[in-house]
Amino acid sequence: MSRITRFSLPASELPKQWYNLAHDFSEPMPPPLHPGTREPVSLADMTAIFPENLVEQEMCPDPYVDIPEEVREIYSLWRPTPLLRAVRLEKALNTPAHIYYKYEGVSPAGSHKPNSAVPQAYYNKQAGVKRLATETGAGQWGASLALACQMFGLECVVYMVRVSFNQKPYRKLLMQTWGATVHPSPSLETEFGRKILAEDPDCTGSLGIAISEAIEDTVKTPDTKYALGSVLNHVCLHQSVIGQECIKQMELAGEDPDVIIGCVGGGSNFAGMAFPFIGRNLQGDKKPCRFVAVEPESCPTLTKGELQYDFGDTAEMTPLLMMYSLGHKFMPPSIHSGGLRYHGMSPMVSHARKLDLIEAVSYPQDQIFESAVLFARTEGLVPAPEPAHAIRAVVDEAVRARETGEKKVILFNLCGHGMLDLAAYDLYLSGNMRQTGD
Ligand SMILES: *Cc1c(COP(=O)(O)O)cnc(C)c1O
């Protein structure tokens, strides 16, 4: 073998701390506001739905936070995850660029989401919580939280966006296998769900509606707290294990990235990959690097949304978050990247965009599947539709490098596999994928 294309870290290199970019921003992030008073939310406001230990983490100003040993033990079931060089894709594109990808699909749930589900279940258990309620789009977060709750002996209730509940029966079965109860949302379980169904019995749901249902369930059921799989600061914090491992793995590969690319739904896998590198850049000890967030053209939060205080959910139950948003009443078309159908964006990723630390681009569905199939046919792995957005942007960067003759180093986060998304590939391969999907 003349060339090494896989860069693995030993178990001993599993990060011991999470990295918090909030500490290194040149100006502080605007705080979340109480929608009634428009004053910064208090600890008491937040502890209605989250345990105090996680609220403290949400507001944490420290650059590093220790990862509890119990969490590291569970992480070690699949972490450190591999970094690979996509030499066959490079060859197919005839590009001088070097393309690297961090593969998060090796977790039991098949994506990066357990990186936050596990610590969230851990901290809730520590706080004496017995039951967690949440929402899920494509089912990736619900499955990850079901897994984490199972490991810590917590009950798990998931409100799953109805269109995905119907299109993705295998993720529902995965959640049930890990012991969770799953309701299609809008559901008859909550007042808000019943109200929506009364107005529109065929409503296919949205993440915003499912979040409202999960929060209503939380405030009405004893010993229950709410868990969110993206967007919030503590989720971005937990995901930083991805980028921290990557920094060491790129050193093993003997290269330094010129551009780092990730898909964005709520922003957490992109944050997890990019923030440790951005932190390193801000500390000024490395050559500058570009960061590109990629989103679907049909849910263009960063590229077309406005930076504003907005609700995280449709029913206006969450605090107001300063973020790029399409408006909390925005109903995204039911494209097959369920994980990217969110009206808002992580306040941390939004702040990074505002400070010009990152760029954003968007692509239509047919283009992302074209690149996903090219990736599968060259590298073997079948990517989930979400990271296929990142792959599309990688292909465009690599083609530009061919045109300019630059030997660019491109790194992206392959945040999940597509083995449970083959129905979307079927639509593409059979020529039945519409621009907005169906
Ligand atoms: C949930 C999910 C996303 C979108 O969420 P982020 O918080 O933006 O990472 C992207 N890819 C996969 C595979 C997912 O499961």
Short mmCIF file of C-alpha atoms and ligand atoms in Angstrom, two decimals:
data_model
loop_
_atom_site.label_atom_id
_atom_site.label_comp_id
_atom_site.label_asym_id
_atom_site.label_seq_id
_atom_site.Cartn_x
_atom_site.Cartn_y
_atom_site.Cartn_z
CA MET A 1 0.00 0.00 0.00
CA SER A 2 1.75 3.12 -1.21
CA ARG A 3 -0.52 5.66 0.38
CA ILE A 4 -2.22 5.83 3.76
CA THR A 5 -5.82 7.04 3.43
CA ARG A 6 -7.22 6.31 6.89
CA PHE A 7 -6.10 8.22 9.99
CA SER A 8 -7.20 6.64 13.27
CA LEU A 9 -6.56 7.87 16.79
CA PRO A 10 -5.99 5.44 19.68
CA ALA A 11 -8.63 5.27 22.45
CA SER A 12 -6.25 7.27 24.66
CA GLU A 13 -6.72 10.29 22.33
CA LEU A 14 -10.47 10.56 23.03
CA PRO A 15 -10.90 14.23 24.11
CA LYS A 16 -11.10 14.84 27.88
CA GLN A 17 -12.75 18.26 27.50
CA TRP A 18 -15.27 19.96 25.24
CA TYR A 19 -14.24 23.24 23.57
CA ASN A 20 -16.44 26.34 23.88
CA LEU A 21 -16.05 28.92 21.06
CA ALA A 22 -18.23 31.41 23.03
CA HIS A 23 -15.12 32.15 25.11
CA ASP A 24 -13.14 33.27 22.04
CA PHE A 25 -15.70 35.39 20.11
CA SER A 26 -14.41 38.97 19.64
CA GLU A 27 -17.79 40.28 20.81
CA PRO A 28 -20.19 38.52 23.20
CA MET A 29 -23.29 36.73 21.91
CA PRO A 30 -26.65 38.49 22.47
CA PRO A 31 -28.46 36.65 25.32
CA PRO A 32 -31.73 34.73 24.86
CA LEU A 33 -34.71 36.91 25.86
CA HIS A 34 -37.92 36.20 27.74
CA PRO A 35 -40.68 36.75 25.14
CA GLY A 36 -42.94 38.56 27.65
CA THR A 37 -40.48 40.98 29.27
CA ARG A 38 -37.81 41.03 26.54
CA GLU A 39 -35.27 40.82 29.37
CA PRO A 40 -32.50 38.17 29.29
CA VAL A 41 -33.94 34.84 30.46
CA SER A 42 -33.16 33.82 34.02
CA LEU A 43 -31.96 30.44 35.27
CA ALA A 44 -35.47 29.93 36.70
CA ASP A 45 -37.11 30.51 33.29
CA MET A 46 -34.92 27.87 31.70
CA THR A 47 -35.18 25.24 34.44
CA ALA A 48 -38.89 24.81 33.65
CA ILE A 49 -37.79 22.63 30.74
CA PHE A 50 -34.05 21.88 31.22
CA PRO A 51 -32.16 20.62 34.30
CA GLU A 52 -30.06 23.25 36.06
CA ASN A 53 -26.72 21.60 35.26
CA LEU A 54 -27.42 21.83 31.50
CA VAL A 55 -28.71 25.41 31.78
CA GLU A 56 -25.42 26.33 33.46
CA GLN A 57 -23.57 24.67 30.61
CA GLU A 58 -25.73 26.59 28.11
CA MET A 59 -24.50 29.86 29.66
CA CYS A 60 -20.96 28.66 30.32
CA PRO A 61 -18.25 31.28 29.59
CA ASP A 62 -15.28 28.91 30.08
CA PRO A 63 -13.13 27.84 27.11
CA TYR A 64 -13.10 24.17 28.15
CA VAL A 65 -15.51 21.90 30.05
CA ASP A 66 -14.47 18.49 31.45
CA ILE A 67 -16.24 15.51 29.87
CA PRO A 68 -17.56 13.22 32.66
CA GLU A 69 -15.90 9.78 32.77
CA GLU A 70 -19.27 7.95 32.32
CA VAL A 71 -19.80 9.92 29.11
CA ARG A 72 -16.28 9.21 27.85
CA GLU A 73 -16.84 5.50 28.50
CA ILE A 74 -19.91 5.52 26.24
CA TYR A 75 -18.18 7.72 23.65
CA SER A 76 -15.41 5.11 23.52
CA LEU A 77 -17.88 2.57 22.05
CA TRP A 78 -17.36 4.39 18.70
CA ARG A 79 -14.93 7.29 19.29
CA PRO A 80 -12.42 8.47 18.21
CA THR A 81 -14.08 8.26 14.78
CA PRO A 82 -11.93 7.84 11.66
CA LEU A 83 -10.61 10.52 9.29
CA LEU A 84 -10.24 9.35 5.70
CA ARG A 85 -8.75 10.79 2.53
CA ALA A 86 -11.11 10.43 -0.46
CA VAL A 87 -8.43 9.57 -3.05
CA ARG A 88 -10.89 7.84 -5.39
CA LEU A 89 -13.17 10.86 -5.42
CA GLU A 90 -10.15 13.12 -6.06
CA LYS A 91 -9.21 10.92 -9.01
CA ALA A 92 -12.75 10.90 -10.43
CA LEU A 93 -12.78 14.72 -10.26
CA ASN A 94 -9.26 14.91 -11.70
CA THR A 95 -8.43 17.53 -9.09
CA PRO A 96 -5.13 18.46 -7.47
CA ALA A 97 -7.11 19.11 -4.25
CA HIS A 98 -6.77 16.71 -1.32
CA ILE A 99 -10.16 15.80 0.12
CA TYR A 100 -10.49 14.54 3.71
CA TYR A 101 -13.62 13.49 5.55
CA LYS A 102 -14.37 12.84 9.19
CA TYR A 103 -16.81 9.94 9.42
CA GLU A 104 -19.41 10.22 12.21
CA GLY A 105 -21.61 7.44 10.79
CA VAL A 106 -19.85 4.83 12.96
CA SER A 107 -21.97 5.66 16.04
CA PRO A 108 -24.72 3.14 16.92
CA ALA A 109 -27.38 5.59 15.64
CA GLY A 110 -25.39 6.26 12.45
CA SER A 111 -24.74 9.99 12.91
CA HIS A 112 -23.02 12.61 15.09
CA LYS A 113 -26.13 13.10 17.25
CA PRO A 114 -25.20 10.67 20.08
CA ASN A 115 -22.25 13.00 20.84
CA SER A 116 -24.81 15.28 22.52
CA ALA A 117 -27.57 12.76 23.35
CA VAL A 118 -25.26 10.85 25.70
CA PRO A 119 -24.14 13.82 27.84
CA GLN A 120 -27.69 15.24 27.85
CA ALA A 121 -29.08 11.96 29.22
CA TYR A 122 -26.19 11.83 31.71
CA TYR A 123 -26.80 15.33 33.11
CA ASN A 124 -30.56 14.76 33.32
CA LYS A 125 -29.96 11.51 35.23
CA GLN A 126 -27.60 13.39 37.59
CA ALA A 127 -30.36 15.96 38.18
CA GLY A 128 -32.88 13.26 39.17
CA VAL A 129 -34.99 13.48 36.00
CA LYS A 130 -36.90 10.27 35.12
CA ARG A 131 -38.25 10.95 31.62
CA LEU A 132 -37.11 12.98 28.58
CA ALA A 133 -39.40 14.38 25.89
CA THR A 134 -38.10 15.49 22.52
CA GLU A 135 -38.91 16.03 18.85
CA THR A 136 -37.27 14.49 15.82
CA GLY A 137 -37.27 15.22 12.09
CA ALA A 138 -35.72 12.43 10.08
CA GLY A 139 -35.46 10.36 13.27
CA GLN A 140 -31.72 10.76 13.80
CA TRP A 141 -32.06 12.76 17.01
CA GLY A 142 -34.94 10.68 18.37
CA ALA A 143 -32.95 7.50 17.79
CA SER A 144 -29.85 9.00 19.40
CA LEU A 145 -31.75 10.16 22.48
CA ALA A 146 -33.56 6.79 22.73
CA LEU A 147 -30.14 5.09 22.74
CA ALA A 148 -28.74 7.48 25.37
CA CYS A 149 -31.84 7.21 27.63
CA GLN A 150 -31.62 3.43 27.41
CA MET A 151 -28.00 3.57 28.58
CA PHE A 152 -28.86 5.73 31.61
CA GLY A 153 -32.22 4.10 32.49
CA LEU A 154 -34.43 7.08 31.52
CA GLU A 155 -37.83 6.95 29.81
CA CYS A 156 -37.88 8.59 26.37
CA VAL A 157 -40.87 10.08 24.48
CA VAL A 158 -40.37 11.30 20.92
CA TYR A 159 -42.64 13.54 18.79
CA MET A 160 -41.66 12.68 15.22
CA VAL A 161 -42.56 14.99 12.31
CA ARG A 162 -45.42 13.12 10.60
CA VAL A 163 -43.95 13.18 7.08
CA SER A 164 -40.81 11.41 8.36
CA PHE A 165 -42.86 9.06 10.59
CA ASN A 166 -44.58 7.87 7.40
CA GLN A 167 -41.52 7.97 5.10
CA LYS A 168 -38.97 6.53 7.54
CA PRO A 169 -40.45 3.56 9.41
CA TYR A 170 -36.99 2.13 10.16
CA ARG A 171 -35.87 5.04 12.33
CA LYS A 172 -39.12 4.72 14.28
CA LEU A 173 -38.32 1.02 14.76
CA LEU A 174 -34.80 1.91 15.86
CA MET A 175 -36.24 4.24 18.53
CA GLN A 176 -38.68 1.54 19.66
CA THR A 177 -35.88 -1.04 19.75
CA TRP A 178 -34.01 1.27 22.14
CA GLY A 179 -37.19 1.50 24.24
CA ALA A 180 -38.66 4.89 23.28
CA THR A 181 -42.34 5.80 22.76
CA VAL A 182 -42.86 7.53 19.39
CA HIS A 183 -45.81 9.77 18.40
CA PRO A 184 -46.32 11.20 14.89
CA SER A 185 -46.52 15.02 15.17
CA PRO A 186 -48.92 16.81 15.08
CA SER A 187 -50.39 14.27 17.54
CA LEU A 188 -53.49 13.90 19.66
CA GLU A 189 -51.24 13.74 22.77
CA THR A 190 -51.02 17.52 23.28
CA GLU A 191 -53.40 20.47 23.20
CA PHE A 192 -51.26 22.16 20.53
CA GLY A 193 -51.22 19.03 18.34
CA ARG A 194 -55.01 18.62 18.66
CA LYS A 195 -55.52 22.27 17.68
CA ILE A 196 -53.38 21.92 14.55
CA LEU A 197 -55.10 18.68 13.53
CA ALA A 198 -58.52 20.28 14.00
CA GLU A 199 -57.50 23.03 11.54
CA ASP A 200 -55.69 20.73 9.10
CA PRO A 201 -56.20 16.96 9.55
CA ASP A 202 -53.61 16.26 6.81
CA CYS A 203 -50.86 18.46 8.31
CA THR A 204 -47.53 16.73 7.63
CA GLY A 205 -45.90 18.52 10.55
CA SER A 206 -42.67 20.46 11.02
CA LEU A 207 -39.84 20.53 13.52
CA GLY A 208 -41.29 23.73 14.99
CA ILE A 209 -44.63 22.01 15.72
CA ALA A 210 -42.94 18.90 17.14
CA ILE A 211 -40.80 21.05 19.45
CA SER A 212 -43.95 22.78 20.73
CA GLU A 213 -45.54 19.39 21.45
CA ALA A 214 -42.47 18.08 23.27
CA ILE A 215 -42.26 21.23 25.40
CA GLU A 216 -45.98 21.07 26.26
CA ASP A 217 -45.54 17.39 27.25
CA THR A 218 -42.54 18.40 29.41
CA VAL A 219 -44.28 21.14 31.39
CA LYS A 220 -47.40 18.98 31.92
CA THR A 221 -45.71 15.71 32.98
CA PRO A 222 -43.95 15.28 36.36
CA ASP A 223 -40.22 14.35 36.48
CA THR A 224 -39.94 15.16 32.78
CA LYS A 225 -37.46 17.46 31.04
CA TYR A 226 -36.96 18.42 27.43
CA ALA A 227 -33.92 17.68 25.24
CA LEU A 228 -32.95 19.42 22.01
CA GLY A 229 -30.64 17.77 19.48
CA SER A 230 -29.18 20.87 17.86
CA VAL A 231 -29.23 24.71 17.89
CA LEU A 232 -28.38 25.31 21.58
CA ASN A 233 -24.93 26.28 22.89
CA HIS A 234 -24.51 23.13 24.97
CA VAL A 235 -25.18 20.95 21.92
CA CYS A 236 -22.49 22.79 19.91
CA LEU A 237 -20.21 22.35 22.94
CA HIS A 238 -20.74 18.56 23.06
CA GLN A 239 -20.15 18.20 19.32
CA SER A 240 -16.70 19.80 19.63
CA VAL A 241 -15.21 16.32 20.10
CA ILE A 242 -15.43 16.03 16.28
CA GLY A 243 -13.18 18.98 15.45
CA GLN A 244 -10.78 18.36 18.33
CA GLU A 245 -10.13 14.82 17.11
CA CYS A 246 -9.83 16.14 13.55
CA ILE A 247 -7.08 18.62 14.47
CA LYS A 248 -4.95 15.69 15.71
CA GLN A 249 -5.85 13.53 12.72
CA MET A 250 -4.94 16.23 10.18
CA GLU A 251 -1.57 16.41 11.98
CA LEU A 252 -1.22 12.64 11.48
CA ALA A 253 -1.98 13.21 7.79
CA GLY A 254 0.67 15.94 7.73
CA GLU A 255 -1.67 18.53 6.21
CA ASP A 256 -3.64 21.58 7.28
CA PRO A 257 -7.09 22.33 5.80
CA ASP A 258 -7.61 25.38 3.54
CA VAL A 259 -11.37 24.99 3.66
CA ILE A 260 -13.68 23.15 6.08
CA ILE A 261 -17.20 22.27 4.95
CA GLY A 262 -20.28 20.97 6.74
CA CYS A 263 -24.04 20.84 6.24
CA VAL A 264 -26.27 22.91 8.53
CA GLY A 265 -29.74 22.13 9.87
CA GLY A 266 -29.68 23.56 13.38
CA GLY A 267 -25.91 23.90 13.01
CA SER A 268 -24.47 21.40 15.50
CA ASN A 269 -22.41 19.03 13.31
CA PHE A 270 -20.95 22.00 11.46
CA ALA A 271 -20.16 23.70 14.79
CA GLY A 272 -18.63 20.50 16.13
CA MET A 273 -16.28 20.23 13.18
CA ALA A 274 -15.54 23.93 12.61
CA PHE A 275 -15.43 25.58 16.05
CA PRO A 276 -12.21 23.98 17.35
CA PHE A 277 -10.49 25.03 14.09
CA ILE A 278 -12.01 28.54 14.29
CA GLY A 279 -10.79 28.78 17.89
CA ARG A 280 -7.30 27.80 16.74
CA ASN A 281 -7.45 30.47 14.00
CA LEU A 282 -8.67 33.12 16.46
CA GLN A 283 -5.74 32.29 18.72
CA GLY A 284 -3.67 33.13 15.65
CA ASP A 285 -1.29 30.19 15.59
CA LYS A 286 -2.30 28.63 12.25
CA LYS A 287 -2.69 29.71 8.65
CA PRO A 288 -6.20 31.07 8.07
CA CYS A 289 -8.82 28.64 6.79
CA ARG A 290 -12.26 29.17 5.22
CA PHE A 291 -15.39 27.64 6.75
CA VAL A 292 -18.42 26.90 4.57
CA ALA A 293 -21.88 25.98 5.90
CA VAL A 294 -24.13 24.26 3.34
CA GLU A 295 -27.93 24.24 3.41
CA PRO A 296 -30.82 23.22 1.13
CA GLU A 297 -32.12 25.85 -1.30
CA SER A 298 -35.64 25.14 -0.02
CA CYS A 299 -34.74 25.96 3.64
CA PRO A 300 -32.11 28.69 3.18
CA THR A 301 -31.75 29.90 6.76
CA LEU A 302 -28.22 31.37 6.61
CA THR A 303 -28.24 32.46 2.95
CA LYS A 304 -31.71 34.07 2.82
CA GLY A 305 -32.88 34.33 6.45
CA GLU A 306 -32.59 37.42 8.59
CA LEU A 307 -30.54 37.79 11.77
CA GLN A 308 -33.24 38.48 14.37
CA TYR A 309 -34.69 37.50 17.72
CA ASP A 310 -37.09 34.66 16.96
CA PHE A 311 -38.81 31.74 18.63
CA GLY A 312 -37.34 28.25 18.30
CA ASP A 313 -40.80 26.71 17.85
CA THR A 314 -44.11 27.34 16.10
CA ALA A 315 -46.21 27.75 19.27
CA GLU A 316 -43.93 30.51 20.67
CA MET A 317 -43.06 28.61 23.84
CA THR A 318 -39.25 28.92 23.74
CA PRO A 319 -37.16 31.95 24.72
CA LEU A 320 -36.33 34.36 21.88
CA LEU A 321 -32.98 33.45 20.33
CA MET A 322 -30.80 35.82 18.28
CA MET A 323 -30.34 33.79 15.13
CA TYR A 324 -30.65 33.69 11.37
CA SER A 325 -34.25 32.65 10.80
CA LEU A 326 -36.87 32.28 8.08
CA GLY A 327 -39.50 33.06 10.73
CA HIS A 328 -40.95 30.57 13.21
CA LYS A 329 -44.11 30.12 11.09
CA PHE A 330 -42.01 28.97 8.08
CA MET A 331 -43.17 25.56 6.81
CA PRO A 332 -40.30 23.96 4.88
CA PRO A 333 -41.22 21.75 1.92
CA SER A 334 -40.83 18.06 2.76
CA ILE A 335 -37.48 17.47 1.08
CA HIS A 336 -35.65 14.27 1.94
CA SER A 337 -33.11 15.91 4.21
CA GLY A 338 -35.36 15.87 7.25
CA GLY A 339 -32.41 16.91 9.40
CA LEU A 340 -32.02 20.22 7.56
CA ARG A 341 -35.66 21.37 7.70
CA TYR A 342 -35.47 23.92 10.48
CA HIS A 343 -36.50 27.57 10.25
CA GLY A 344 -33.75 28.82 12.56
CA MET A 345 -30.03 28.39 13.15
CA SER A 346 -27.84 27.88 16.18
CA PRO A 347 -27.16 31.28 17.83
CA MET A 348 -23.45 30.34 17.98
CA VAL A 349 -23.30 29.53 14.25
CA SER A 350 -25.36 32.68 13.57
CA HIS A 351 -22.91 34.78 15.60
CA ALA A 352 -19.96 33.24 13.74
CA ARG A 353 -21.69 34.18 10.46
CA LYS A 354 -22.37 37.72 11.69
CA LEU A 355 -18.69 38.13 12.63
CA ASP A 356 -17.74 36.86 9.13
CA LEU A 357 -15.92 33.85 10.52
CA ILE A 358 -17.91 31.52 8.24
CA GLU A 359 -19.54 31.55 4.77
CA ALA A 360 -22.80 29.95 3.65
CA VAL A 361 -24.06 28.41 0.38
CA SER A 362 -27.20 26.52 -0.65
CA TYR A 363 -27.96 23.80 -3.23
CA PRO A 364 -31.08 22.21 -4.73
CA GLN A 365 -31.93 18.54 -4.09
CA ASP A 366 -31.03 17.07 -7.48
CA GLN A 367 -27.50 18.52 -7.30
CA ILE A 368 -26.81 17.14 -3.86
CA PHE A 369 -27.94 13.63 -4.82
CA GLU A 370 -25.80 13.74 -7.96
CA SER A 371 -22.76 14.30 -5.72
CA ALA A 372 -23.93 11.76 -3.12
CA VAL A 373 -24.12 9.06 -5.80
CA LEU A 374 -20.68 10.05 -7.14
CA PHE A 375 -19.31 9.74 -3.60
CA ALA A 376 -20.94 6.31 -3.09
CA ARG A 377 -19.58 5.08 -6.43
CA THR A 378 -16.02 6.25 -5.71
CA GLU A 379 -15.56 6.01 -1.93
CA GLY A 380 -18.14 3.29 -1.22
CA LEU A 381 -19.92 4.88 1.73
CA VAL A 382 -23.53 5.91 1.07
CA PRO A 383 -23.91 9.32 2.74
CA ALA A 384 -27.10 10.54 4.43
CA PRO A 385 -28.88 13.25 2.38
CA GLU A 386 -27.76 15.91 4.90
CA PRO A 387 -23.97 15.48 4.49
CA ALA A 388 -24.61 15.07 0.74
CA HIS A 389 -25.06 18.87 0.85
CA ALA A 390 -21.52 19.19 2.18
CA ILE A 391 -20.27 16.78 -0.49
CA ARG A 392 -21.80 18.93 -3.23
CA ALA A 393 -19.89 21.95 -1.96
CA VAL A 394 -16.71 19.84 -1.67
CA VAL A 395 -17.08 18.76 -5.32
CA ASP A 396 -17.47 22.39 -6.41
CA GLU A 397 -14.35 23.42 -4.41
CA ALA A 398 -12.37 20.53 -5.91
CA VAL A 399 -13.45 21.44 -9.45
CA ARG A 400 -12.43 25.08 -8.85
CA ALA A 401 -9.06 23.81 -7.61
CA ARG A 402 -8.70 21.87 -10.87
CA GLU A 403 -9.45 25.01 -12.88
CA THR A 404 -6.97 27.16 -10.94
CA GLY A 405 -4.43 24.35 -10.46
CA GLU A 406 -4.35 24.90 -6.68
CA LYS A 407 -3.43 22.01 -4.37
CA LYS A 408 -6.12 22.88 -1.85
CA VAL A 409 -6.75 20.78 1.24
CA ILE A 410 -10.50 20.32 1.77
CA LEU A 411 -11.96 18.79 4.93
CA PHE A 412 -15.61 17.96 5.47
CA ASN A 413 -17.82 16.28 8.03
CA LEU A 414 -19.55 13.15 6.78
CA CYS A 415 -21.94 13.36 9.71
CA GLY A 416 -24.06 10.26 8.99
CA HIS A 417 -24.63 7.30 6.69
CA GLY A 418 -27.62 6.94 4.38
CA MET A 419 -28.48 3.28 4.89
CA LEU A 420 -31.90 4.27 6.27
CA ASP A 421 -32.42 6.92 3.58
CA LEU A 422 -32.39 4.67 0.54
CA ALA A 423 -35.99 5.63 -0.34
CA ALA A 424 -34.64 9.12 -1.19
CA TYR A 425 -31.92 7.54 -3.36
CA ASP A 426 -34.68 5.52 -5.06
CA LEU A 427 -36.48 8.75 -6.02
CA TYR A 428 -33.27 10.23 -7.42
CA LEU A 429 -32.09 7.12 -9.28
CA SER A 430 -35.51 6.52 -10.82
CA GLY A 431 -35.70 10.15 -12.00
CA ASN A 432 -38.67 10.94 -9.78
CA MET A 433 -37.06 13.52 -7.50
CA ARG A 434 -38.72 16.87 -7.83
CA GLN A 435 -36.83 20.05 -7.03
CA THR A 436 -38.44 20.23 -3.60
CA GLY A 437 -38.90 16.46 -3.17
CA ASP A 438 -42.20 15.07 -2.00
C1 LIG B 1 -29.66 16.01 12.46
C2 LIG B 1 -28.72 15.86 11.39
C3 LIG B 1 -28.20 16.98 10.71
C4 LIG B 1 -28.65 18.38 10.98
O1 LIG B 1 -28.42 18.85 12.26
P1 LIG B 1 -27.21 19.77 12.67
O2 LIG B 1 -27.49 20.14 14.06
O3 LIG B 1 -27.20 20.94 11.73
O4 LIG B 1 -25.98 18.94 12.54
C5 LIG B 1 -27.30 16.76 9.70
N1 LIG B 1 -26.90 15.53 9.37
C6 LIG B 1 -27.35 14.44 10.00
C7 LIG B 1 -26.86 13.10 9.55
C8 LIG B 1 -28.27 14.56 11.03
O5 LIG B 1 -28.70 13.48 11.67
#
